[in-house]
Amino acid sequence: MVPEQIIATEIDEAPRRNEPPRKYVLRMAREKALALADGQETAILCADTTVVAGRRILGKPADGQEAAAFLRLMSGRRHQVLTAIALVYRGKLRERLVETSIRFRPLTADDIAAYVASDEWRGKAGGYGIQGRAAAFVAWMRGSYSGVVGLPLAETATLLASIGIREQRR
């Protein structure tokens, strides 16, 4: 399965007042998919990932200070990574929400400073990417690794199979 195109959408990604994190991330994936849906036979697949500490949505940090604050907040604690996927095909919307729990080990000031200096936090929900240096912060995880990276592969394959798109064997 190789996408024909990868297209960025321009939507307002700000959470609504008092919007619960699960509803927020589902809305983001849905709005992205519907913004691209053209009513044709094209399958449109979109995803959105957010990090949640308690009830607080940790989006993409604006700067290194905010990234450091996010890491301090998650240090030694459990947080959730929510990834929603939305598929629009032939006018029908299909959605899935994948939840993963992660606990970071306690982080030192040096851990946080070195990570922020690496710039890996840029453009990442919660201010970290599990596929890079932050993997060393993870004490345990329950859920989907690929969902934390940004696209839960098992759930995506199931959604695509529901419209007849399956992995081609060589």
mmCIF file of C-alpha atoms in Angstrom:
data_model
loop_
_atom_site.group_PDB
_atom_site.id
_atom_site.type_symbol
_atom_site.label_atom_id
_atom_site.label_comp_id
_atom_site.label_asym_id
_atom_site.label_seq_id
_atom_site.Cartn_x
_atom_site.Cartn_y
_atom_site.Cartn_z
ATOM 1 C CA MET A 1 0.000 0.000 0.000
ATOM 2 C CA VAL A 2 1.575 3.210 -1.141
ATOM 3 C CA PRO A 3 -0.376 6.462 -1.058
ATOM 4 C CA GLU A 4 -0.779 8.219 -4.370
ATOM 5 C CA GLN A 5 -0.360 11.620 -2.721
ATOM 6 C CA ILE A 6 0.454 13.108 0.633
ATOM 7 C CA ILE A 7 -1.321 16.432 1.135
ATOM 8 C CA ALA A 8 -1.197 18.739 4.138
ATOM 9 C CA THR A 9 -4.458 20.326 5.203
ATOM 10 C CA GLU A 10 -4.921 23.826 6.533
ATOM 11 C CA ILE A 11 -7.420 23.622 9.371
ATOM 12 C CA ASP A 12 -7.661 25.316 12.759
ATOM 13 C CA GLU A 13 -6.152 22.813 15.182
ATOM 14 C CA ALA A 14 -7.029 24.688 18.374
ATOM 15 C CA PRO A 15 -9.047 22.695 20.901
ATOM 16 C CA ARG A 16 -12.489 24.082 21.616
ATOM 17 C CA ARG A 17 -13.279 25.339 25.093
ATOM 18 C CA ASN A 18 -13.820 22.369 27.458
ATOM 19 C CA GLU A 19 -13.415 19.900 24.571
ATOM 20 C CA PRO A 20 -12.409 16.473 25.925
ATOM 21 C CA PRO A 21 -9.146 15.123 24.428
ATOM 22 C CA ARG A 22 -10.747 12.075 22.728
ATOM 23 C CA LYS A 23 -13.385 14.215 21.019
ATOM 24 C CA TYR A 24 -10.722 16.742 20.055
ATOM 25 C CA VAL A 25 -8.404 14.263 18.322
ATOM 26 C CA LEU A 26 -11.309 12.559 16.523
ATOM 27 C CA ARG A 27 -12.560 15.954 15.347
ATOM 28 C CA MET A 28 -9.108 16.871 14.038
ATOM 29 C CA ALA A 29 -8.758 13.671 11.967
ATOM 30 C CA ARG A 30 -12.345 14.010 10.697
ATOM 31 C CA GLU A 31 -11.948 17.688 9.741
ATOM 32 C CA LYS A 32 -8.724 16.944 7.865
ATOM 33 C CA ALA A 33 -10.368 14.099 5.929
ATOM 34 C CA LEU A 34 -13.514 16.056 5.121
ATOM 35 C CA ALA A 35 -11.456 19.071 4.004
ATOM 36 C CA LEU A 36 -9.803 16.863 1.378
ATOM 37 C CA ALA A 37 -12.803 14.729 0.397
ATOM 38 C CA ASP A 38 -13.725 15.444 -3.190
ATOM 39 C CA GLY A 39 -16.719 13.149 -3.685
ATOM 40 C CA GLN A 40 -14.759 11.042 -6.151
ATOM 41 C CA GLU A 41 -13.697 7.409 -5.870
ATOM 42 C CA THR A 42 -10.566 8.511 -4.057
ATOM 43 C CA ALA A 43 -10.004 7.159 -0.554
ATOM 44 C CA ILE A 44 -8.897 9.936 1.815
ATOM 45 C CA LEU A 45 -7.062 8.818 4.948
ATOM 46 C CA CYS A 46 -6.094 11.320 7.644
ATOM 47 C CA ALA A 47 -4.776 11.021 11.168
ATOM 48 C CA ASP A 48 -4.134 13.214 14.165
ATOM 49 C CA THR A 49 -2.138 12.501 17.300
ATOM 50 C CA THR A 50 -2.227 14.299 20.614
ATOM 51 C CA VAL A 51 -0.638 13.736 23.995
ATOM 52 C CA VAL A 52 -2.713 14.042 27.154
ATOM 53 C CA ALA A 53 -1.401 14.512 30.688
ATOM 54 C CA GLY A 54 -4.329 14.244 33.061
ATOM 55 C CA ARG A 55 -7.018 16.186 31.182
ATOM 56 C CA ARG A 56 -4.554 18.590 29.574
ATOM 57 C CA ILE A 57 -3.970 18.376 25.829
ATOM 58 C CA LEU A 58 -0.278 18.807 25.052
ATOM 59 C CA GLY A 59 -0.086 19.970 21.464
ATOM 60 C CA LYS A 60 2.997 20.880 19.479
ATOM 61 C CA PRO A 61 5.169 23.131 21.644
ATOM 62 C CA ALA A 62 5.632 26.671 20.386
ATOM 63 C CA ASP A 63 9.232 26.840 21.582
ATOM 64 C CA GLY A 64 11.928 25.074 23.584
ATOM 65 C CA GLN A 65 10.625 26.434 26.875
ATOM 66 C CA GLU A 66 7.212 24.909 26.287
ATOM 67 C CA ALA A 67 8.798 21.615 25.152
ATOM 68 C CA ALA A 68 10.811 21.516 28.387
ATOM 69 C CA ALA A 69 7.667 22.262 30.423
ATOM 70 C CA PHE A 70 5.850 19.354 28.736
ATOM 71 C CA LEU A 71 8.745 16.986 29.478
ATOM 72 C CA ARG A 72 8.854 18.101 33.129
ATOM 73 C CA LEU A 73 5.100 17.497 33.366
ATOM 74 C CA MET A 74 5.450 13.937 32.008
ATOM 75 C CA SER A 75 8.616 13.085 33.958
ATOM 76 C CA GLY A 76 8.031 10.033 36.144
ATOM 77 C CA ARG A 77 4.331 10.025 35.225
ATOM 78 C CA ARG A 78 1.941 8.258 32.942
ATOM 79 C CA HIS A 79 0.378 10.032 29.995
ATOM 80 C CA GLN A 80 -1.850 9.038 27.080
ATOM 81 C CA VAL A 81 -1.160 9.292 23.384
ATOM 82 C CA LEU A 82 -4.371 9.440 21.366
ATOM 83 C CA THR A 83 -4.302 8.903 17.629
ATOM 84 C CA ALA A 84 -7.458 9.178 15.571
ATOM 85 C CA ILE A 85 -7.705 8.028 11.980
ATOM 86 C CA ALA A 86 -10.476 9.031 9.602
ATOM 87 C CA LEU A 87 -11.186 7.478 6.222
ATOM 88 C CA VAL A 88 -13.587 9.019 3.721
ATOM 89 C CA TYR A 89 -14.604 6.889 0.758
ATOM 90 C CA ARG A 90 -17.657 7.174 -1.481
ATOM 91 C CA GLY A 91 -19.213 9.717 0.857
ATOM 92 C CA LYS A 92 -18.904 7.507 3.931
ATOM 93 C CA LEU A 93 -16.755 8.385 6.940
ATOM 94 C CA ARG A 94 -15.064 5.682 8.997
ATOM 95 C CA GLU A 95 -13.134 6.534 12.173
ATOM 96 C CA ARG A 96 -10.966 4.812 14.766
ATOM 97 C CA LEU A 97 -9.388 6.046 17.974
ATOM 98 C CA VAL A 98 -6.279 4.351 19.310
ATOM 99 C CA GLU A 99 -5.163 4.985 22.882
ATOM 100 C CA THR A 100 -1.700 4.220 24.204
ATOM 101 C CA SER A 101 -0.499 4.678 27.793
ATOM 102 C CA ILE A 102 3.131 5.580 28.392
ATOM 103 C CA ARG A 103 5.085 6.230 31.558
ATOM 104 C CA PHE A 104 8.299 8.179 31.377
ATOM 105 C CA ARG A 105 11.076 7.445 33.810
ATOM 106 C CA PRO A 106 11.979 10.411 36.019
ATOM 107 C CA LEU A 107 13.857 12.878 33.824
ATOM 108 C CA THR A 108 16.747 14.972 35.059
ATOM 109 C CA ALA A 109 17.234 18.606 34.163
ATOM 110 C CA ASP A 110 20.146 17.463 31.977
ATOM 111 C CA ASP A 111 17.908 14.905 30.183
ATOM 112 C CA ILE A 112 15.401 17.622 29.377
ATOM 113 C CA ALA A 113 17.997 20.216 28.343
ATOM 114 C CA ALA A 114 19.769 17.756 26.029
ATOM 115 C CA TYR A 115 16.497 16.678 24.428
ATOM 116 C CA VAL A 116 15.332 20.240 23.868
ATOM 117 C CA ALA A 117 18.754 21.106 22.397
ATOM 118 C CA SER A 118 18.382 18.192 19.935
ATOM 119 C CA ASP A 119 15.353 19.924 18.334
ATOM 120 C CA GLU A 120 13.573 16.543 18.023
ATOM 121 C CA TRP A 121 10.605 18.063 19.867
ATOM 122 C CA ARG A 122 9.771 20.410 16.987
ATOM 123 C CA GLY A 123 6.458 19.641 15.345
ATOM 124 C CA LYS A 124 5.699 16.790 17.761
ATOM 125 C CA ALA A 125 2.579 16.514 19.899
ATOM 126 C CA GLY A 126 3.610 16.530 23.532
ATOM 127 C CA GLY A 127 7.054 17.760 22.562
ATOM 128 C CA TYR A 128 8.645 14.380 21.890
ATOM 129 C CA GLY A 129 9.056 11.700 19.261
ATOM 130 C CA ILE A 130 9.178 8.138 20.565
ATOM 131 C CA GLN A 131 11.001 7.019 17.422
ATOM 132 C CA GLY A 132 14.060 9.086 18.347
ATOM 133 C CA ARG A 133 16.013 9.998 21.460
ATOM 134 C CA ALA A 134 12.882 10.121 23.629
ATOM 135 C CA ALA A 135 12.606 6.325 23.370
ATOM 136 C CA ALA A 136 15.114 6.296 26.255
ATOM 137 C CA PHE A 137 12.552 8.122 28.427
ATOM 138 C CA VAL A 138 9.929 5.360 28.170
ATOM 139 C CA ALA A 139 9.781 3.164 31.291
ATOM 140 C CA TRP A 140 6.731 1.243 29.994
ATOM 141 C CA MET A 141 4.103 1.413 27.333
ATOM 142 C CA ARG A 142 0.723 -0.264 26.774
ATOM 143 C CA GLY A 143 -0.831 0.103 23.352
ATOM 144 C CA SER A 144 0.266 0.887 19.834
ATOM 145 C CA TYR A 145 3.845 1.959 19.158
ATOM 146 C CA SER A 146 2.946 2.960 15.603
ATOM 147 C CA GLY A 147 0.028 4.964 16.998
ATOM 148 C CA VAL A 148 2.459 6.960 19.125
ATOM 149 C CA VAL A 149 4.637 7.576 16.074
ATOM 150 C CA GLY A 150 1.501 8.924 14.389
ATOM 151 C CA LEU A 151 -0.281 6.258 12.338
ATOM 152 C CA PRO A 152 -1.591 3.091 14.037
ATOM 153 C CA LEU A 153 -0.809 0.542 11.342
ATOM 154 C CA ALA A 154 -3.033 -2.370 12.411
ATOM 155 C CA GLU A 155 -6.098 -0.166 12.719
ATOM 156 C CA THR A 156 -5.289 1.640 9.477
ATOM 157 C CA ALA A 157 -4.956 -1.662 7.608
ATOM 158 C CA THR A 158 -8.343 -2.765 9.006
ATOM 159 C CA LEU A 159 -10.022 0.475 7.914
ATOM 160 C CA LEU A 160 -8.524 0.229 4.433
ATOM 161 C CA ALA A 161 -9.539 -3.432 4.141
ATOM 162 C CA SER A 162 -13.125 -2.386 4.932
ATOM 163 C CA ILE A 163 -13.188 -0.575 1.569
ATOM 164 C CA GLY A 164 -11.303 -3.277 -0.314
ATOM 165 C CA ILE A 165 -7.771 -1.917 -0.098
ATOM 166 C CA ARG A 166 -5.391 -4.609 1.076
ATOM 167 C CA GLU A 167 -1.646 -4.972 1.198
ATOM 168 C CA GLN A 168 -0.355 -6.332 -2.091
ATOM 169 C CA ARG A 169 1.865 -9.354 -1.770
ATOM 170 C CA ARG A 170 4.911 -9.584 -3.952
#
